Short mmCIF file of C-alpha atoms in Angstrom, two decimals:
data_model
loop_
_atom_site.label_atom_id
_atom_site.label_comp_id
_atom_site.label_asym_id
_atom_site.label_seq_id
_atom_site.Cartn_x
_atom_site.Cartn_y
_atom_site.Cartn_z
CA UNK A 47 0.00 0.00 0.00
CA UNK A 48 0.97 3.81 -0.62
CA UNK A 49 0.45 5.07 3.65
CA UNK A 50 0.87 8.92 4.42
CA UNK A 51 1.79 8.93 7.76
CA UNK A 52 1.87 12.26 9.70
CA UNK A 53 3.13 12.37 13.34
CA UNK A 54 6.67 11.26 13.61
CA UNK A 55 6.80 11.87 17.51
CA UNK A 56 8.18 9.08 20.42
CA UNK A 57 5.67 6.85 19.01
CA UNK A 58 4.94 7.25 15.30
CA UNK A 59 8.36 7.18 14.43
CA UNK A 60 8.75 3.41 15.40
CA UNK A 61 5.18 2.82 14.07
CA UNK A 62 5.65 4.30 11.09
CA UNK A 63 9.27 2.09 11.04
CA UNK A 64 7.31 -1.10 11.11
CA UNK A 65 4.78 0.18 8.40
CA UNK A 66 8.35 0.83 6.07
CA UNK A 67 9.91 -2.16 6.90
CA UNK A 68 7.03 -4.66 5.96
CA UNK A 69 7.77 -3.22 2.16
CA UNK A 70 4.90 -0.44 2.26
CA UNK A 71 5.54 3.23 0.26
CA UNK A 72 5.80 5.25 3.32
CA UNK A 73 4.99 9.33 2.56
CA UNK A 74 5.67 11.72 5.24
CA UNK A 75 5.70 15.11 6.26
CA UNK A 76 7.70 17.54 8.91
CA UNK A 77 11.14 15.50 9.02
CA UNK A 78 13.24 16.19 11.79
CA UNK A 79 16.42 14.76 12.46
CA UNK A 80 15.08 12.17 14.83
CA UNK A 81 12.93 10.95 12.03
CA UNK A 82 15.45 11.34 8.95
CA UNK A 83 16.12 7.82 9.20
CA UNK A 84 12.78 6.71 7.76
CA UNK A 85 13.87 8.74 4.81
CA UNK A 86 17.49 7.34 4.26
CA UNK A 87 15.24 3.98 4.56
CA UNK A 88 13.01 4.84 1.49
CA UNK A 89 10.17 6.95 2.90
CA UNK A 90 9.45 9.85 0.89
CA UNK A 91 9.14 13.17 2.42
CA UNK A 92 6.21 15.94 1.28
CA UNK A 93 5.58 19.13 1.50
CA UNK A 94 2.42 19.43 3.04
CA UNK A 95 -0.16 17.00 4.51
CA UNK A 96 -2.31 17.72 1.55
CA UNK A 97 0.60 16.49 -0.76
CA UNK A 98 0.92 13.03 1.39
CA UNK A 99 -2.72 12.09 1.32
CA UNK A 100 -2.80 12.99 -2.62
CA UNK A 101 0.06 10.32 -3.30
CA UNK A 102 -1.58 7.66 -0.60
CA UNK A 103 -4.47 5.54 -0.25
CA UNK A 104 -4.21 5.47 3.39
CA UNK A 105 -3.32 7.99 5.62
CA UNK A 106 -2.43 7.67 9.16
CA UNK A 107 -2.17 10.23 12.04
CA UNK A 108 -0.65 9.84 15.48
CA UNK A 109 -0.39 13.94 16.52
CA UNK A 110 -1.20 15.08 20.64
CA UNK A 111 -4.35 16.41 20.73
CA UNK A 112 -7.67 17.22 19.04
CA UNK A 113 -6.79 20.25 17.79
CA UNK A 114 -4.04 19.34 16.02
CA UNK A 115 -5.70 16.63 14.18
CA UNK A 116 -8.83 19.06 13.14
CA UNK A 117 -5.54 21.15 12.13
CA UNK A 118 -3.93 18.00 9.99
CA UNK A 119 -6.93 17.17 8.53
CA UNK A 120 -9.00 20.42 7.54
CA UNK A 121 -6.84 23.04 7.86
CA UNK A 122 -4.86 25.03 5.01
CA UNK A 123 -2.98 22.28 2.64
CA UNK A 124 -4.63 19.55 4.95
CA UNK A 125 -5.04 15.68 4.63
CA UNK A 126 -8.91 16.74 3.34
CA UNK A 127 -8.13 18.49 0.09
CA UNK A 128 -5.80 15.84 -0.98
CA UNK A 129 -7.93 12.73 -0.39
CA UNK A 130 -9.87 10.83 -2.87
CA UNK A 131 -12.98 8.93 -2.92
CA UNK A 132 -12.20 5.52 -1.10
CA UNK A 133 -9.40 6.30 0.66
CA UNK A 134 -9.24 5.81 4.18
CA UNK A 135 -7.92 8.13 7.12
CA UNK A 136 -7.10 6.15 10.25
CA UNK A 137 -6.71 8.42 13.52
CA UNK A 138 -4.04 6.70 15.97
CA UNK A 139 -4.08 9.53 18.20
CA UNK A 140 -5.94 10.19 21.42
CA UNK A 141 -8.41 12.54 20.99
CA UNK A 142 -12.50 13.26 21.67
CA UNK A 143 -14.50 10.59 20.77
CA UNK A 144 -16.89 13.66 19.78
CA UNK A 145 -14.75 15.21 17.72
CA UNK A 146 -14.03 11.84 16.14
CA UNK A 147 -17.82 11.21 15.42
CA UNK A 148 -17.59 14.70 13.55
CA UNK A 149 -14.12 14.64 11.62
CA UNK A 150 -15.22 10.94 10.38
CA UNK A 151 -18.91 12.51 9.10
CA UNK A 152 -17.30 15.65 7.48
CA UNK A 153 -14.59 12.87 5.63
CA UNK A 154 -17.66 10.35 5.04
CA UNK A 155 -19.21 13.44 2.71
CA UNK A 156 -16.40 13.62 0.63
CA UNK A 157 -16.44 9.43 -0.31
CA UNK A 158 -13.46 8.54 2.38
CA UNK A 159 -13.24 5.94 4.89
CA UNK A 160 -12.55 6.54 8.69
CA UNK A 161 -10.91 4.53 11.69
CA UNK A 162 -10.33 5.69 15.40
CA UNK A 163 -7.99 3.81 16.24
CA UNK A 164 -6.19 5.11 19.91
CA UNK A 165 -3.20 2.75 20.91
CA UNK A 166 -1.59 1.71 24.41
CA UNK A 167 1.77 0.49 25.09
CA UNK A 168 4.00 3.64 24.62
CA UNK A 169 7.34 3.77 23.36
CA UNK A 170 8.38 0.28 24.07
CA UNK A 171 5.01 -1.26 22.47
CA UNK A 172 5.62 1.02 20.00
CA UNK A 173 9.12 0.02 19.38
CA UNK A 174 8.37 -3.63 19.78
CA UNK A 175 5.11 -3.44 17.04
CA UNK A 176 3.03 -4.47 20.62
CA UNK A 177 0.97 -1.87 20.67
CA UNK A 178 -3.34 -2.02 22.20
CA UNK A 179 -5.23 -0.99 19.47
CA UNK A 180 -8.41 -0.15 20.25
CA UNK A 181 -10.68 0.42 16.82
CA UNK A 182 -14.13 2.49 16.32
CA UNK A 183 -15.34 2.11 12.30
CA UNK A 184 -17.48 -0.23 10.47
CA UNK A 185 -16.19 -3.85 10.08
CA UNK A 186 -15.46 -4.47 6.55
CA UNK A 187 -13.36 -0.92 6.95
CA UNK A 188 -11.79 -2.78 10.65
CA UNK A 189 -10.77 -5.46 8.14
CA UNK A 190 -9.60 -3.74 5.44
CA UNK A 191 -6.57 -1.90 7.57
CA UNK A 192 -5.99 -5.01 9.91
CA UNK A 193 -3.24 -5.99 8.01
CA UNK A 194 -1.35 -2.33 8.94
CA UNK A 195 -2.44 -2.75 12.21
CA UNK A 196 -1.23 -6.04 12.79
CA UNK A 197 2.18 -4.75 12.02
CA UNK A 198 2.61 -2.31 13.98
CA UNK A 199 0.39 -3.94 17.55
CA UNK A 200 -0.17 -7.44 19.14
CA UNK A 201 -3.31 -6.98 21.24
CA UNK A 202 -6.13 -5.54 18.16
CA UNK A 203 -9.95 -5.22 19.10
CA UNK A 204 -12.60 -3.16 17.32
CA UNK A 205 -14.72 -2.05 19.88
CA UNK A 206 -17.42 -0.49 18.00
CA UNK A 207 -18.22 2.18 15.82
CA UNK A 208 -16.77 5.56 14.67
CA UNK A 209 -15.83 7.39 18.38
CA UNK A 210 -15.74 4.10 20.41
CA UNK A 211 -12.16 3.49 19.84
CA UNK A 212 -11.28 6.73 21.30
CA UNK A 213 -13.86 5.99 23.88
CA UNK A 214 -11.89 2.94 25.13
CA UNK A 215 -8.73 4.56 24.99
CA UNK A 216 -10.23 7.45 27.47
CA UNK A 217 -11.33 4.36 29.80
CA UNK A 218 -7.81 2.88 29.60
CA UNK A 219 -6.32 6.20 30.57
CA UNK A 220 -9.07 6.36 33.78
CA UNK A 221 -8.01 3.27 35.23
CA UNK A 222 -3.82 3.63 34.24
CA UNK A 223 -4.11 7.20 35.82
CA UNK A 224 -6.07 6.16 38.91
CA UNK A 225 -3.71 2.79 39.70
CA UNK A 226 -1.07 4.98 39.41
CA UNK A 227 -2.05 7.48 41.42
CA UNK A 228 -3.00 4.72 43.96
CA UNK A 229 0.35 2.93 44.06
CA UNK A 230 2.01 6.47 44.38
CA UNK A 231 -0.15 7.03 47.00
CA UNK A 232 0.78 3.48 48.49
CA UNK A 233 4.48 3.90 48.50
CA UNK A 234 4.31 6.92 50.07
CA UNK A 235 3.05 6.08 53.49
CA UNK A 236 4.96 3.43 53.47
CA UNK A 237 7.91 5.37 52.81
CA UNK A 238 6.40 8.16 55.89
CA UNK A 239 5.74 5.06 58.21
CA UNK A 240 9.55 4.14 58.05
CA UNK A 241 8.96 1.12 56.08
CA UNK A 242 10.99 0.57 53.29
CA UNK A 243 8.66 1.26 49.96
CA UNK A 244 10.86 -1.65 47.74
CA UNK A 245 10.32 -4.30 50.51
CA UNK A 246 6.35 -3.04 50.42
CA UNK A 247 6.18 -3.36 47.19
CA UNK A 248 8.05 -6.53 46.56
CA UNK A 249 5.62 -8.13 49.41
CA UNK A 250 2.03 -6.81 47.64
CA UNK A 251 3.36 -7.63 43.89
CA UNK A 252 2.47 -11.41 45.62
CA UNK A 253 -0.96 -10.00 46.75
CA UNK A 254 -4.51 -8.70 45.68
CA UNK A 255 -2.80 -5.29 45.45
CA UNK A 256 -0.80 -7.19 42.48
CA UNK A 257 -0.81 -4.81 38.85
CA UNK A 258 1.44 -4.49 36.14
CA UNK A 259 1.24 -0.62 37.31
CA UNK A 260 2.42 -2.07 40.59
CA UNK A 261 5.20 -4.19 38.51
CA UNK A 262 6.58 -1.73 36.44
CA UNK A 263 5.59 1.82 37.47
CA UNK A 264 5.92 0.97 41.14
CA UNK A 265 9.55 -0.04 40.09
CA UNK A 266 10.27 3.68 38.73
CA UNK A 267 8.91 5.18 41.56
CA UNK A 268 11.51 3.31 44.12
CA UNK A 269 14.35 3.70 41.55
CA UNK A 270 13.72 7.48 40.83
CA UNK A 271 13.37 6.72 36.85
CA UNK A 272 10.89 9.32 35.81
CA UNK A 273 12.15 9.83 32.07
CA UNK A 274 8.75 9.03 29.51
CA UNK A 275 7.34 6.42 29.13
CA UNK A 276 4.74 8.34 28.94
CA UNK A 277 4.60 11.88 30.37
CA UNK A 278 2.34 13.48 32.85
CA UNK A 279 1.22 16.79 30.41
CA UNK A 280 -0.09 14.27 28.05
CA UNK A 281 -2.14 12.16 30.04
CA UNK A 282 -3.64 15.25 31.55
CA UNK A 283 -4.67 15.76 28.39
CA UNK A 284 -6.57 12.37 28.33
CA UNK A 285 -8.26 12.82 31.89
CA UNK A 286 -9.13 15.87 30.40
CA UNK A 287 -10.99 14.34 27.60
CA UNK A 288 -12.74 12.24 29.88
CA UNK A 289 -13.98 14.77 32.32
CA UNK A 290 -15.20 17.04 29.46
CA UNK A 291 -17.04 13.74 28.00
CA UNK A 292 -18.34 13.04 31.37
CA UNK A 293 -19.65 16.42 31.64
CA UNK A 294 -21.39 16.14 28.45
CA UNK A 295 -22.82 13.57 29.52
CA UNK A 296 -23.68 14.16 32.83
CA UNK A 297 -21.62 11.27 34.75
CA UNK A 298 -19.85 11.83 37.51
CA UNK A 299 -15.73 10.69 37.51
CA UNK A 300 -14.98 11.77 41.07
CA UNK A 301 -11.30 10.03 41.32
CA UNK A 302 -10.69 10.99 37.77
CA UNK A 303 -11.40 14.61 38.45
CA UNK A 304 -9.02 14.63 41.68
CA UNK A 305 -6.10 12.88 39.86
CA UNK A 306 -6.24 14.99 37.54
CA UNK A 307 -5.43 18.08 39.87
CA UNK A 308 -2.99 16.08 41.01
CA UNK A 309 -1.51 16.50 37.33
CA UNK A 310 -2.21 19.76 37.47
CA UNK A 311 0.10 20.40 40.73
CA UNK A 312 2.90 18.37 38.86
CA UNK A 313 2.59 20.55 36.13
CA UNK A 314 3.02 23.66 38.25
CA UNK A 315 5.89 21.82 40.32
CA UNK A 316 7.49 21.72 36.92
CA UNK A 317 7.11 18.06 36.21
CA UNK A 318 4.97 17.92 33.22
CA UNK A 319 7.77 16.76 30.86
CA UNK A 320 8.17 13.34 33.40
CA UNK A 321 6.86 9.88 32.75
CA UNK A 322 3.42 9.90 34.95
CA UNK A 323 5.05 7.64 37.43
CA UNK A 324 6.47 10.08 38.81
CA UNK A 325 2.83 11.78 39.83
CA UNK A 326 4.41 10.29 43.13
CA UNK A 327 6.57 13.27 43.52
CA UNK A 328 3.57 15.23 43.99
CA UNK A 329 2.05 13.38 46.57
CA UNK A 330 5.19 13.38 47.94
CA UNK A 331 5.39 17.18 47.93
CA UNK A 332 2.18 17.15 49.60
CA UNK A 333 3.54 14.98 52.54
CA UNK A 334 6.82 16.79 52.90
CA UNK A 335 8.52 14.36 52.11
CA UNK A 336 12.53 14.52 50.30
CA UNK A 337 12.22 12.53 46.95
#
């Protein structure tokens, strides 16, 4: 296949690797020098997102936020006015599942084919083509881009329609954001009862308390390795997509809504740029404790 792929961050650099190295034309846009190497591998660099989508007959995002995907898509030279009828756009971002209902209807106008397809894993599934990858769109459209998606992630569901990938991916991000904040939370009074946090951990990873947040995060937080992963700004972001869904429609996210102050006070402590483990310097901050 001819794949436009726009978003050559942490993670759609190695995704958009796997896409290359499977033998597909890869078109890009905005090469920096951290992504040059998918052009000395054959991918061919364009101008404008409007210039990759007119040489491709599927065209992939993975860019932060909703705005910048609106921006990708229908802004000046965007992915819109280059598309064709029966082309497909698949979304690997994280973004509204509103939004997503609405970007796929203004595409499905014009003739083109639309996926939500939100991923978990971060770098290392990225890296390691292990990626979640949670899919909204009809099924014969779910089938027609498994292929792609099986190279680039292991554990592949569709969900459900247009908006409920995103959906699921804003339910991962509740649960990964509140275990975290709970095993931060954990670690700390041990740590302020004297105990020693690695020995408290090491007994519950054998318990109830047992999580792969436990496993791995819990492991950061005791060595002090707080370099993304996955940073705290952008998973704000996500808790902020679910409290603004969860507004619209009038369900309350209590825990979600106080973790994500908590984000907020790491943000102003000048941690935003950290993986979200270390939310437990925060809570930390809060107890006066030294990190």
């Amino acid at each position: 296949m001819k794949i436009g792929f726009i978003g050559l961050g942490v993670m759609g650099r190695p995704m958009a690797g796997h896409l290359l190295a499977a033998g597909h034309e890869l078109l890009v846009h905005r090469v920096k020098p951290a992504s040059q190497h998918l052009v000395d591998a054959g991918a061919v660099a364009k101008e404008s997102p409007r210039a990759v989508a007119e040489a491709a007959d599927v065209v992939i995002l993975m860019v932060p936020d909703t705005p910048d995907v609106e921006a990708v898509l229908f802004g000046p030279e965007g992915v819109a006015e280059g598309l064709s009828k029966g082309d497909l756009v698949i979304d690997m971002s994280s973004i509204s599942p509103v939004a997503t209902k609405d970007f796929a209807a203004r595409l499905a106008a014009i003739g083109v084919d639309y996926l939500d397809a939100p991923v978990s894993g971060g770098e290392v599934g990225a890296r390691n083509a292990a990626l979640t990858i949670m899919v909204g769109g009809k099924e014969e459209i779910f089938d027609r881009a498994l292929p792609l998606f099986q190279l680039m992630g292991k554990n592949i569901n569709r969900v459900g329609g247009v908006g409920d990938g995103q959906t699921a991916k804003v339910a991962n991000q509740i649960i990964v954001a509140l275990t975290i904040e709970a095993v931060a939370e954990a670690l700390t009074f041990a740590k302020q009862a004297g105990a020693d946090p690695a020995k408290v951990r090491e007994a519950l990873m054998g318990g109830f308390a047992s999580s792969r947040i436990l496993e791995l995060h819990g492991e950061r937080m005791i060595q002090r390795t707080f370099d993304p992963g996955f940073r705290i700004r952008l998973h704000r972001k996500d808790l902020a997509l679910a409290l603004d869904a969860a507004r619209t429609l009038e369900v309350a996210l209590p825990n979600t809504a106080s973790t994500a102050q908590l984000m907020n006070a790491a943000l102003a402590l000048g941690d935003g740029d950290k993986d979200h483990s270390g939310l437990i310097r925060t809570l930390e901050a809060l107890a006066g404790a030294k990190g």
